[in-house]
Amino acid sequence: MSSILLKSRSLGVLLIHGFTSSPEQMLPFAQELNKYGITCLLPRLSGHENLPDSLANVKAEDWLQDAEKGFKQLRTEVEHVVIAGHSLGGTLALYLAQHYSKEDGLVAAGVINPAVRLTPEQRRAITFGRFYEKKLDISMKPFQALKKTIDSVRNDLKHVRVPVIIFASSEDELIPHAYQQWLFDRLRATKFFITLPQEGHSPSPEAAEVIIKTFLVLVDTLL
């Protein structure tokens, strides 16, 4: 299910939430962008309907399809689309940027602390977690799907076809700031890098204001 806030027929923003989150995470961004006459679509990713149980059987392919479905749905409403996402949502934004271009109506991708690499500790936790699924009565499938999604997008970064705006928190406790610099260095498309000082993985309301204002200025230059 998706929520759409209609305004403009010219520009729309696809706002994709993060892992274990919901469209409500991106709603403040949508409401603010709506004030500027921008149409916003907030899809709910598969497996995020009734957390945590609904995540048990989700696959990486489900999330990739969700992203494509959201883009195509929004494209029927507006002429130009910008994709924005947080964490896993940022990963999916990069996936779309690898498969669509300006000719398809995609203008740019704005990513907030995107998950493009897992730390060695995170990879070990997912690998060893498989052996403890029954013992601990937890499913590692959603984490395996997360890893597969990240690895797939990371291995195809050279094919990103539109400008990318990276917002990176300096104190991100899940994805090191250095990983965002690593992403920036590997993108061949036009790119912008904005550090959010003293911010963690989920930006504060104050940081969200900075993100929105910067986002609007940069998108305006790209249209």
Coordinates of N, CA and C in Angstrom, one line a residue:
M1 N 0.8 -1.2 0.0 CA 0.0 0.0 0.0 C 0.9 1.2 0.0
S2 N 0.5 2.3 -0.7 CA 1.2 3.5 -0.8 C 0.3 4.7 -0.5
S3 N 0.9 5.7 0.0 CA 0.2 7.0 0.3 C 0.7 8.0 -0.6
I4 N -0.2 8.8 -1.3 CA 0.3 9.8 -2.2 C -0.3 11.2 -1.8
L5 N 0.5 12.2 -1.8 CA 0.1 13.6 -1.5 C 0.2 14.3 -2.8
L6 N -0.9 14.6 -3.4 CA -0.9 15.2 -4.7 C -0.8 16.7 -4.7
K7 N 0.0 17.3 -5.5 CA 0.1 18.7 -5.7 C 0.4 19.0 -7.1
S8 N 1.7 18.9 -7.5 CA 2.1 19.3 -8.8 C 2.0 18.1 -9.8
R9 N 1.7 18.4 -11.0 CA 1.8 17.4 -12.1 C 3.2 17.5 -12.8
S10 N 4.0 18.4 -12.3 CA 5.3 18.5 -12.9 C 6.4 17.7 -12.2
L11 N 6.5 17.9 -10.9 CA 7.5 17.3 -10.1 C 7.0 16.4 -9.0
G12 N 7.5 15.2 -8.8 CA 7.1 14.3 -7.7 C 8.3 13.7 -7.1
V13 N 8.2 13.4 -5.8 CA 9.3 12.8 -5.0 C 8.8 11.5 -4.5
L14 N 9.5 10.4 -4.8 CA 9.3 9.1 -4.2 C 10.1 8.9 -2.9
L15 N 9.4 8.8 -1.8 CA 10.1 8.8 -0.5 C 10.0 7.4 0.1
I16 N 11.2 6.7 0.2 CA 11.2 5.3 0.6 C 11.8 5.2 2.0
H17 N 11.1 4.6 2.8 CA 11.5 4.4 4.2 C 12.6 3.3 4.4
G18 N 13.1 3.3 5.6 CA 14.2 2.3 5.9 C 13.7 1.0 6.4
F19 N 14.7 0.1 6.7 CA 14.5 -1.2 7.2 C 13.8 -1.2 8.5
T20 N 12.8 -2.0 8.7 CA 12.0 -2.1 10.0 C 11.2 -0.8 10.3
S21 N 11.1 0.1 9.3 CA 10.4 1.4 9.6 C 9.1 1.4 8.8
S22 N 8.6 2.5 8.4 CA 7.3 2.6 7.8 C 7.2 3.9 7.0
P23 N 6.2 4.1 6.2 CA 6.0 5.4 5.4 C 6.0 6.6 6.4
E24 N 5.5 6.4 7.6 CA 5.4 7.5 8.5 C 6.7 8.1 8.8
Q25 N 7.8 7.4 8.6 CA 9.2 7.9 8.8 C 9.4 9.0 7.9
M26 N 8.9 8.9 6.6 CA 9.2 9.9 5.6 C 8.0 11.0 5.5
L27 N 7.0 10.8 6.3 CA 5.9 11.7 6.2 C 6.2 13.2 6.4
P28 N 7.1 13.5 7.5 CA 7.4 14.9 7.7 C 8.1 15.5 6.4
F29 N 8.9 14.8 5.8 CA 9.6 15.2 4.5 C 8.5 15.5 3.5
A30 N 7.5 14.6 3.3 CA 6.5 14.7 2.3 C 5.6 15.9 2.6
Q31 N 5.3 16.1 3.8 CA 4.4 17.3 4.2 C 5.1 18.6 3.9
E32 N 6.4 18.6 4.2 CA 7.1 19.9 3.9 C 7.3 20.1 2.4
L33 N 7.6 19.1 1.7 CA 7.8 19.2 0.2 C 6.4 19.6 -0.4
N34 N 5.3 19.0 0.1 CA 4.0 19.3 -0.4 C 3.7 20.8 -0.3
K35 N 4.3 21.5 0.7 CA 4.1 22.9 0.9 C 4.6 23.7 -0.3
Y36 N 5.6 23.1 -1.0 CA 6.3 23.7 -2.1 C 5.6 23.3 -3.4
G37 N 4.5 22.6 -3.3 CA 3.7 22.2 -4.5 C 4.3 20.9 -5.1
I38 N 5.0 20.1 -4.4 CA 5.6 18.9 -4.9 C 4.8 17.7 -4.5
T39 N 4.4 16.9 -5.5 CA 3.7 15.7 -5.2 C 4.6 14.6 -4.6
C40 N 4.1 13.9 -3.6 CA 5.0 12.9 -2.9 C 4.3 11.6 -2.8
L41 N 5.0 10.5 -3.0 CA 4.5 9.1 -2.9 C 5.3 8.4 -1.9
L42 N 4.6 7.8 -0.9 CA 5.3 7.1 0.2 C 4.9 5.6 0.2
P43 N 5.6 4.8 -0.5 CA 5.3 3.3 -0.5 C 5.7 2.6 0.8
R44 N 4.9 1.6 1.1 CA 5.3 0.7 2.2 C 6.0 -0.5 1.7
L45 N 7.2 -0.7 2.1 CA 8.0 -1.9 1.6 C 7.4 -3.2 2.1
S46 N 7.5 -4.2 1.2 CA 7.1 -5.5 1.6 C 7.7 -6.0 2.9
G47 N 6.8 -6.7 3.7 CA 7.3 -7.2 5.0 C 7.2 -6.2 6.1
H48 N 6.7 -5.0 5.8 CA 6.6 -4.0 6.8 C 5.2 -3.6 7.2
E49 N 4.3 -4.6 6.9 CA 2.9 -4.3 7.2 C 2.6 -4.6 8.7
N50 N 3.1 -5.6 9.3 CA 2.8 -6.0 10.6 C 4.1 -6.5 11.3
L51 N 5.0 -5.5 11.6 CA 6.3 -5.9 12.2 C 6.2 -6.4 13.6
P52 N 7.0 -7.4 13.9 CA 8.1 -8.0 13.1 C 7.7 -9.2 12.3
D53 N 6.5 -9.8 12.6 CA 6.1 -11.0 12.0 C 6.1 -11.0 10.5
S54 N 5.7 -9.9 9.9 CA 5.5 -9.8 8.4 C 6.9 -9.8 7.7
L55 N 8.0 -9.6 8.4 CA 9.3 -9.6 7.8 C 9.8 -11.0 7.5
A56 N 9.2 -12.0 8.2 CA 9.8 -13.3 8.2 C 10.2 -13.9 6.9
N57 N 9.3 -13.7 5.9 CA 9.5 -14.4 4.6 C 9.8 -13.4 3.4
V58 N 10.2 -12.2 3.8 CA 10.5 -11.2 2.7 C 11.8 -11.5 2.0
K59 N 11.8 -11.1 0.7 CA 13.0 -11.4 -0.1 C 13.5 -10.1 -0.7
A60 N 14.8 -10.0 -1.1 CA 15.4 -8.8 -1.6 C 14.6 -8.4 -2.9
E61 N 14.2 -9.4 -3.7 CA 13.5 -9.1 -4.9 C 12.2 -8.3 -4.6
D62 N 11.6 -8.6 -3.5 CA 10.3 -7.9 -3.1 C 10.6 -6.4 -3.0
W63 N 11.6 -6.0 -2.3 CA 11.9 -4.6 -2.1 C 12.3 -3.9 -3.4
L64 N 13.1 -4.6 -4.3 CA 13.4 -4.0 -5.6 C 12.2 -3.8 -6.4
Q65 N 11.2 -4.7 -6.4 CA 10.0 -4.6 -7.1 C 9.1 -3.5 -6.5
D66 N 9.1 -3.3 -5.2 CA 8.4 -2.3 -4.5 C 8.9 -0.9 -5.0
A67 N 10.2 -0.7 -5.1 CA 10.8 0.5 -5.6 C 10.4 0.8 -7.0
E68 N 10.5 -0.2 -7.9 CA 10.1 0.0 -9.3 C 8.6 0.4 -9.4
K69 N 7.8 -0.4 -8.7 CA 6.4 -0.1 -8.7 C 6.0 1.3 -8.3
G70 N 6.7 1.8 -7.2 CA 6.5 3.1 -6.7 C 6.9 4.2 -7.7
F71 N 8.0 4.0 -8.4 CA 8.5 4.9 -9.4 C 7.5 5.0 -10.6
K72 N 7.1 3.8 -11.0 CA 6.2 3.8 -12.2 C 4.8 4.4 -11.8
Q73 N 4.4 4.2 -10.6 CA 3.1 4.8 -10.1 C 3.2 6.3 -10.1
L74 N 4.3 6.8 -9.5 CA 4.4 8.2 -9.4 C 4.6 8.9 -10.8
R75 N 5.3 8.1 -11.7 CA 5.5 8.6 -13.0 C 4.2 8.9 -13.8
T76 N 3.2 8.1 -13.5 CA 1.9 8.3 -14.1 C 1.2 9.6 -13.6
E77 N 1.7 10.2 -12.5 CA 1.1 11.4 -12.0 C 1.8 12.6 -12.3
V78 N 3.2 12.5 -12.5 CA 4.0 13.7 -12.7 C 5.0 13.5 -13.9
E79 N 5.5 14.6 -14.4 CA 6.4 14.6 -15.5 C 7.9 14.2 -15.1
H80 N 8.3 14.8 -13.9 CA 9.7 14.5 -13.4 C 9.6 13.9 -12.0
V81 N 10.5 12.9 -11.8 CA 10.5 12.2 -10.5 C 11.9 12.3 -9.9
V82 N 11.9 12.6 -8.6 CA 13.2 12.5 -7.8 C 12.9 11.4 -6.8
I83 N 13.9 10.6 -6.5 CA 13.8 9.5 -5.6 C 14.6 9.9 -4.3
A84 N 14.0 9.7 -3.2 CA 14.7 10.0 -1.9 C 14.4 8.9 -0.9
G85 N 15.5 8.5 -0.2 CA 15.3 7.3 0.7 C 16.3 7.4 1.8
H86 N 15.9 6.8 2.9 CA 16.7 6.7 4.1 C 17.2 5.3 4.4
S87 N 18.5 5.1 4.6 CA 19.0 3.8 4.9 C 18.7 2.8 3.8
L88 N 17.9 1.7 4.0 CA 17.5 0.8 3.0 C 16.8 1.5 1.9
G89 N 16.0 2.5 2.2 CA 15.3 3.3 1.2 C 16.3 4.0 0.3
G90 N 17.4 4.4 0.9 CA 18.5 5.1 0.1 C 19.1 4.1 -0.9
T91 N 19.3 2.8 -0.4 CA 19.8 1.8 -1.2 C 18.9 1.5 -2.4
L92 N 17.6 1.5 -2.2 CA 16.6 1.3 -3.2 C 16.6 2.5 -4.2
A93 N 16.8 3.7 -3.7 CA 16.9 4.9 -4.5 C 18.0 4.7 -5.5
L94 N 19.2 4.2 -5.0 CA 20.3 4.0 -5.9 C 20.0 2.9 -6.9
Y95 N 19.3 1.9 -6.5 CA 18.9 0.8 -7.4 C 18.1 1.4 -8.6
L96 N 17.2 2.3 -8.3 CA 16.4 2.9 -9.4 C 17.2 3.8 -10.2
A97 N 18.2 4.5 -9.6 CA 19.1 5.3 -10.4 C 20.0 4.5 -11.3
Q98 N 20.2 3.3 -11.0 CA 20.9 2.4 -11.9 C 20.1 1.9 -13.1
H99 N 18.8 2.0 -13.0 CA 18.0 1.4 -14.0 C 17.1 2.4 -14.8
Y100 N 17.1 3.6 -14.3 CA 16.3 4.6 -15.0 C 17.1 5.9 -15.2
S101 N 16.7 6.7 -16.1 CA 17.5 7.9 -16.4 C 16.5 9.1 -16.7
K102 N 17.1 10.2 -17.1 CA 16.3 11.4 -17.4 C 15.3 11.1 -18.5
E103 N 15.7 10.3 -19.4 CA 14.7 9.9 -20.5 C 13.5 9.2 -20.0
D104 N 13.6 8.6 -18.8 CA 12.5 7.9 -18.2 C 11.7 8.8 -17.2
G105 N 12.2 10.1 -17.1 CA 11.5 11.0 -16.2 C 12.2 11.1 -14.8
L106 N 13.3 10.3 -14.6 CA 14.0 10.4 -13.4 C 15.1 11.5 -13.4
V107 N 14.9 12.5 -12.4 CA 15.8 13.6 -12.4 C 17.0 13.4 -11.6
A108 N 16.8 12.9 -10.4 CA 17.9 12.7 -9.4 C 17.5 11.8 -8.3
A109 N 18.5 11.4 -7.5 CA 18.3 10.6 -6.3 C 18.9 11.3 -5.1
G110 N 18.1 11.4 -4.0 CA 18.6 12.0 -2.8 C 18.6 10.9 -1.7
V111 N 19.8 10.6 -1.2 CA 19.9 9.5 -0.2 C 20.4 9.9 1.1
I112 N 19.7 9.5 2.2 CA 20.1 9.8 3.6 C 20.7 8.6 4.2
N113 N 22.0 8.6 4.5 CA 22.6 7.5 5.2 C 22.3 6.2 4.5
P114 N 22.5 6.1 3.2 CA 22.1 4.8 2.5 C 23.0 3.7 2.9
A115 N 22.4 2.5 2.9 CA 23.1 1.3 3.3 C 23.7 0.7 2.0
V116 N 25.0 1.0 1.9 CA 25.7 0.5 0.7 C 26.8 -0.5 1.0
R117 N 27.2 -0.6 2.3 CA 28.1 -1.5 2.8 C 27.7 -2.0 4.2
L118 N 28.0 -3.2 4.5 CA 27.9 -3.7 5.9 C 29.2 -3.7 6.6
T119 N 29.3 -3.4 7.9 CA 30.5 -3.5 8.6 C 30.9 -5.0 8.7
P120 N 32.1 -5.3 9.0 CA 32.5 -6.8 9.2 C 31.7 -7.4 10.3
E121 N 31.4 -6.7 11.4 CA 30.6 -7.2 12.5 C 29.2 -7.5 12.0
Q122 N 28.6 -6.7 11.2 CA 27.3 -6.9 10.7 C 27.2 -8.1 9.8
R123 N 28.2 -8.3 9.0 CA 28.3 -9.5 8.1 C 28.4 -10.7 8.9
R124 N 29.3 -10.7 9.9 CA 29.5 -11.9 10.7 C 28.2 -12.3 11.5
A125 N 27.5 -11.2 11.9 CA 26.2 -11.5 12.7 C 25.2 -12.2 11.8
I126 N 25.1 -11.8 10.5 CA 24.2 -12.4 9.6 C 24.6 -13.8 9.3
T127 N 25.9 -14.0 9.0 CA 26.4 -15.3 8.7 C 26.2 -16.3 9.8
F128 N 26.6 -15.9 11.0 CA 26.5 -16.9 12.1 C 25.1 -17.0 12.7
G129 N 24.3 -16.0 12.4 CA 22.9 -16.0 12.9 C 22.1 -17.1 12.2
R130 N 22.5 -17.5 11.0 CA 21.8 -18.6 10.4 C 21.8 -19.9 11.2
F131 N 22.9 -20.1 11.9 CA 23.1 -21.3 12.7 C 22.3 -21.3 14.0
Y132 N 21.8 -20.1 14.4 CA 21.1 -20.0 15.7 C 19.6 -19.6 15.5
E133 N 19.1 -19.7 14.3 CA 17.7 -19.3 14.0 C 16.7 -20.2 14.9
K134 N 16.9 -21.5 14.8 CA 16.0 -22.3 15.6 C 16.2 -22.2 17.1
K135 N 17.5 -22.2 17.5 CA 17.8 -22.1 18.9 C 17.3 -20.8 19.5
L136 N 17.4 -19.7 18.8 CA 17.0 -18.4 19.4 C 15.6 -18.1 19.0
D137 N 14.9 -18.9 18.1 CA 13.6 -18.7 17.6 C 13.4 -17.3 16.9
I138 N 14.4 -17.0 16.1 CA 14.3 -15.8 15.3 C 14.6 -16.1 13.8
S139 N 14.1 -15.4 12.9 CA 14.4 -15.6 11.5 C 15.5 -14.6 11.0
M140 N 16.4 -15.2 10.3 CA 17.5 -14.4 9.8 C 17.2 -14.0 8.3
K141 N 16.0 -14.4 7.8 CA 15.7 -14.2 6.4 C 15.7 -12.7 6.1
P142 N 15.0 -11.8 6.9 CA 15.0 -10.4 6.5 C 16.4 -9.8 6.5
F143 N 17.3 -10.3 7.4 CA 18.7 -9.7 7.4 C 19.5 -10.2 6.2
Q144 N 19.2 -11.5 5.8 CA 19.8 -12.0 4.6 C 19.3 -11.3 3.3
A145 N 18.0 -10.9 3.3 CA 17.5 -10.1 2.2 C 18.1 -8.7 2.2
L146 N 18.3 -8.2 3.4 CA 19.0 -6.8 3.5 C 20.4 -6.9 2.9
K147 N 21.1 -7.9 3.3 CA 22.5 -8.1 2.8 C 22.5 -8.3 1.2
K148 N 21.6 -9.1 0.7 CA 21.5 -9.3 -0.7 C 21.2 -8.0 -1.5
T149 N 20.3 -7.2 -0.9 CA 19.9 -6.0 -1.6 C 21.1 -5.0 -1.6
I150 N 21.8 -4.9 -0.5 CA 23.0 -4.0 -0.4 C 24.1 -4.5 -1.3
D151 N 24.4 -5.8 -1.3 CA 25.5 -6.3 -2.2 C 25.1 -6.1 -3.7
S152 N 23.9 -6.3 -4.0 CA 23.5 -6.1 -5.4 C 23.6 -4.7 -5.9
V153 N 23.2 -3.7 -5.1 CA 23.3 -2.3 -5.5 C 24.8 -1.9 -5.5
R154 N 25.5 -2.3 -4.4 CA 26.9 -1.9 -4.3 C 27.7 -2.3 -5.6
N155 N 27.5 -3.5 -6.0 CA 28.2 -4.1 -7.1 C 27.9 -3.4 -8.5
D156 N 26.9 -2.5 -8.5 CA 26.5 -1.9 -9.8 C 26.5 -0.4 -9.8
L157 N 27.3 0.1 -8.8 CA 27.3 1.6 -8.7 C 27.7 2.4 -9.9
K158 N 28.6 1.7 -10.7 CA 29.1 2.4 -11.9 C 27.9 2.7 -12.9
H159 N 26.8 2.0 -12.7 CA 25.7 2.2 -13.7 C 24.6 3.2 -13.2
V160 N 24.9 3.9 -12.1 CA 24.0 5.0 -11.7 C 24.0 6.1 -12.8
R161 N 22.8 6.5 -13.2 CA 22.7 7.3 -14.4 C 22.2 8.7 -14.2
V162 N 21.9 9.0 -12.9 CA 21.4 10.4 -12.7 C 22.2 11.0 -11.5
P163 N 22.1 12.3 -11.3 CA 22.8 13.0 -10.2 C 22.3 12.4 -8.9
V164 N 23.3 12.3 -7.9 CA 23.0 11.8 -6.6 C 23.4 12.8 -5.5
I165 N 22.5 13.0 -4.6 CA 22.8 13.9 -3.5 C 22.9 13.0 -2.2
I166 N 24.0 13.0 -1.6 CA 24.3 12.1 -0.4 C 24.2 13.0 0.8
F167 N 23.4 12.6 1.8 CA 23.4 13.2 3.1 C 23.9 12.2 4.1
A168 N 25.0 12.5 4.7 CA 25.7 11.6 5.6 C 25.9 12.1 7.0
S169 N 25.3 11.4 8.0 CA 25.5 11.8 9.4 C 26.9 11.5 9.9
S170 N 27.5 12.4 10.5 CA 28.8 12.3 11.0 C 29.0 11.2 12.1
E171 N 27.9 11.0 12.9 CA 27.9 10.1 14.0 C 27.0 8.9 13.8
D172 N 26.8 8.5 12.6 CA 25.9 7.4 12.3 C 26.4 6.1 13.1
E173 N 25.6 5.5 13.9 CA 26.0 4.4 14.7 C 25.8 3.1 13.9
L174 N 25.2 3.1 12.8 CA 25.0 1.8 12.0 C 25.8 1.8 10.7
I175 N 25.9 2.9 10.0 CA 26.7 3.0 8.8 C 27.7 4.1 8.9
P176 N 29.0 3.7 9.1 CA 30.0 4.7 9.3 C 30.0 5.8 8.2
H177 N 30.3 7.0 8.6 CA 30.4 8.2 7.7 C 31.4 7.9 6.6
A178 N 32.4 7.1 6.9 CA 33.4 6.8 5.9 C 32.9 6.0 4.7
Y179 N 31.8 5.2 5.0 CA 31.2 4.4 4.0 C 30.5 5.2 3.0
Q180 N 29.9 6.4 3.5 CA 29.3 7.3 2.5 C 30.3 8.0 1.6
Q181 N 31.4 8.3 2.2 CA 32.5 8.9 1.4 C 33.0 7.9 0.3
W182 N 33.0 6.6 0.8 CA 33.4 5.5 -0.2 C 32.4 5.5 -1.3
L183 N 31.1 5.6 -1.0 CA 30.0 5.6 -2.0 C 30.3 6.8 -3.0
F184 N 30.5 8.0 -2.4 CA 30.7 9.2 -3.2 C 31.8 9.0 -4.2
D185 N 32.9 8.4 -3.7 CA 34.1 8.3 -4.6 C 33.9 7.3 -5.7
R186 N 32.9 6.4 -5.6 CA 32.7 5.4 -6.6 C 31.6 5.8 -7.6
L187 N 30.9 6.8 -7.4 CA 29.8 7.2 -8.3 C 30.4 8.0 -9.5
R188 N 30.0 7.7 -10.7 CA 30.5 8.3 -11.9 C 29.6 9.4 -12.3
A189 N 28.4 9.4 -11.8 CA 27.4 10.5 -12.2 C 27.7 11.8 -11.5
T190 N 27.0 12.8 -11.8 CA 27.1 14.1 -11.0 C 26.7 13.8 -9.6
K191 N 27.4 14.3 -8.6 CA 27.2 13.9 -7.3 C 27.5 15.1 -6.3
F192 N 26.8 15.1 -5.2 CA 26.9 16.1 -4.1 C 27.0 15.4 -2.8
F193 N 27.8 15.9 -1.9 CA 28.0 15.3 -0.6 C 27.8 16.3 0.5
I194 N 26.8 16.0 1.4 CA 26.5 16.9 2.5 C 26.6 16.2 3.8
T195 N 27.5 16.6 4.7 CA 27.7 16.0 6.0 C 26.7 16.6 7.0
L196 N 26.0 15.8 7.8 CA 25.2 16.3 8.8 C 25.9 16.2 10.1
P197 N 26.5 17.3 10.7 CA 27.3 17.2 11.9 C 26.5 16.7 13.1
Q198 N 27.2 15.9 13.9 CA 26.6 15.5 15.2 C 25.2 14.8 15.1
E199 N 25.0 14.2 13.9 CA 23.7 13.4 13.7 C 24.0 11.9 13.7
G200 N 23.0 11.2 14.1 CA 23.0 9.7 14.1 C 22.4 9.2 12.9
H201 N 22.1 7.9 12.9 CA 21.5 7.2 11.7 C 20.2 7.8 11.3
S202 N 19.3 8.1 12.2 CA 18.1 8.8 11.9 C 18.2 10.3 12.3
P203 N 18.2 11.1 11.3 CA 18.4 12.6 11.5 C 17.4 13.2 12.4
S204 N 17.8 14.2 13.1 CA 16.8 14.9 14.0 C 15.9 15.8 13.2
P205 N 14.9 16.4 13.8 CA 14.0 17.3 13.0 C 14.8 18.5 12.5
E206 N 15.8 19.0 13.3 CA 16.6 20.1 12.8 C 17.4 19.7 11.6
A207 N 18.0 18.5 11.6 CA 18.7 18.0 10.4 C 17.8 17.8 9.2
A208 N 16.6 17.4 9.5 CA 15.6 17.2 8.4 C 15.3 18.5 7.7
E209 N 15.3 19.6 8.4 CA 15.1 20.9 7.8 C 16.2 21.3 6.8
V210 N 17.4 21.0 7.3 CA 18.6 21.2 6.5 C 18.5 20.4 5.2
I211 N 18.2 19.1 5.4 CA 18.1 18.2 4.2 C 17.1 18.7 3.2
I212 N 15.9 19.1 3.7 CA 14.8 19.6 2.8 C 15.3 20.8 2.0
K213 N 15.8 21.8 2.7 CA 16.2 23.0 2.1 C 17.3 22.8 1.1
T214 N 18.3 22.0 1.4 CA 19.4 21.7 0.5 C 18.9 20.9 -0.7
F215 N 18.0 20.0 -0.4 CA 17.5 19.1 -1.4 C 16.7 20.0 -2.4
L216 N 15.9 20.9 -2.0 CA 15.1 21.8 -2.9 C 16.0 22.6 -3.8
V217 N 17.1 23.2 -3.2 CA 18.0 24.0 -4.0 C 18.7 23.2 -5.1
L218 N 19.2 22.0 -4.7 CA 19.9 21.2 -5.6 C 19.0 20.7 -6.7
V219 N 17.8 20.2 -6.4 CA 16.9 19.7 -7.4 C 16.5 20.8 -8.3
D220 N 16.3 22.0 -7.8 CA 16.0 23.2 -8.7 C 17.1 23.4 -9.8
T221 N 18.3 23.2 -9.4 CA 19.4 23.4 -10.3 C 19.5 22.3 -11.4
L222 N 18.9 21.1 -11.1 CA 18.9 20.0 -12.0 C 17.8 19.9 -12.9
L223 N 16.7 20.6 -12.6 CA 15.5 20.6 -13.5 C 15.7 21.4 -14.8

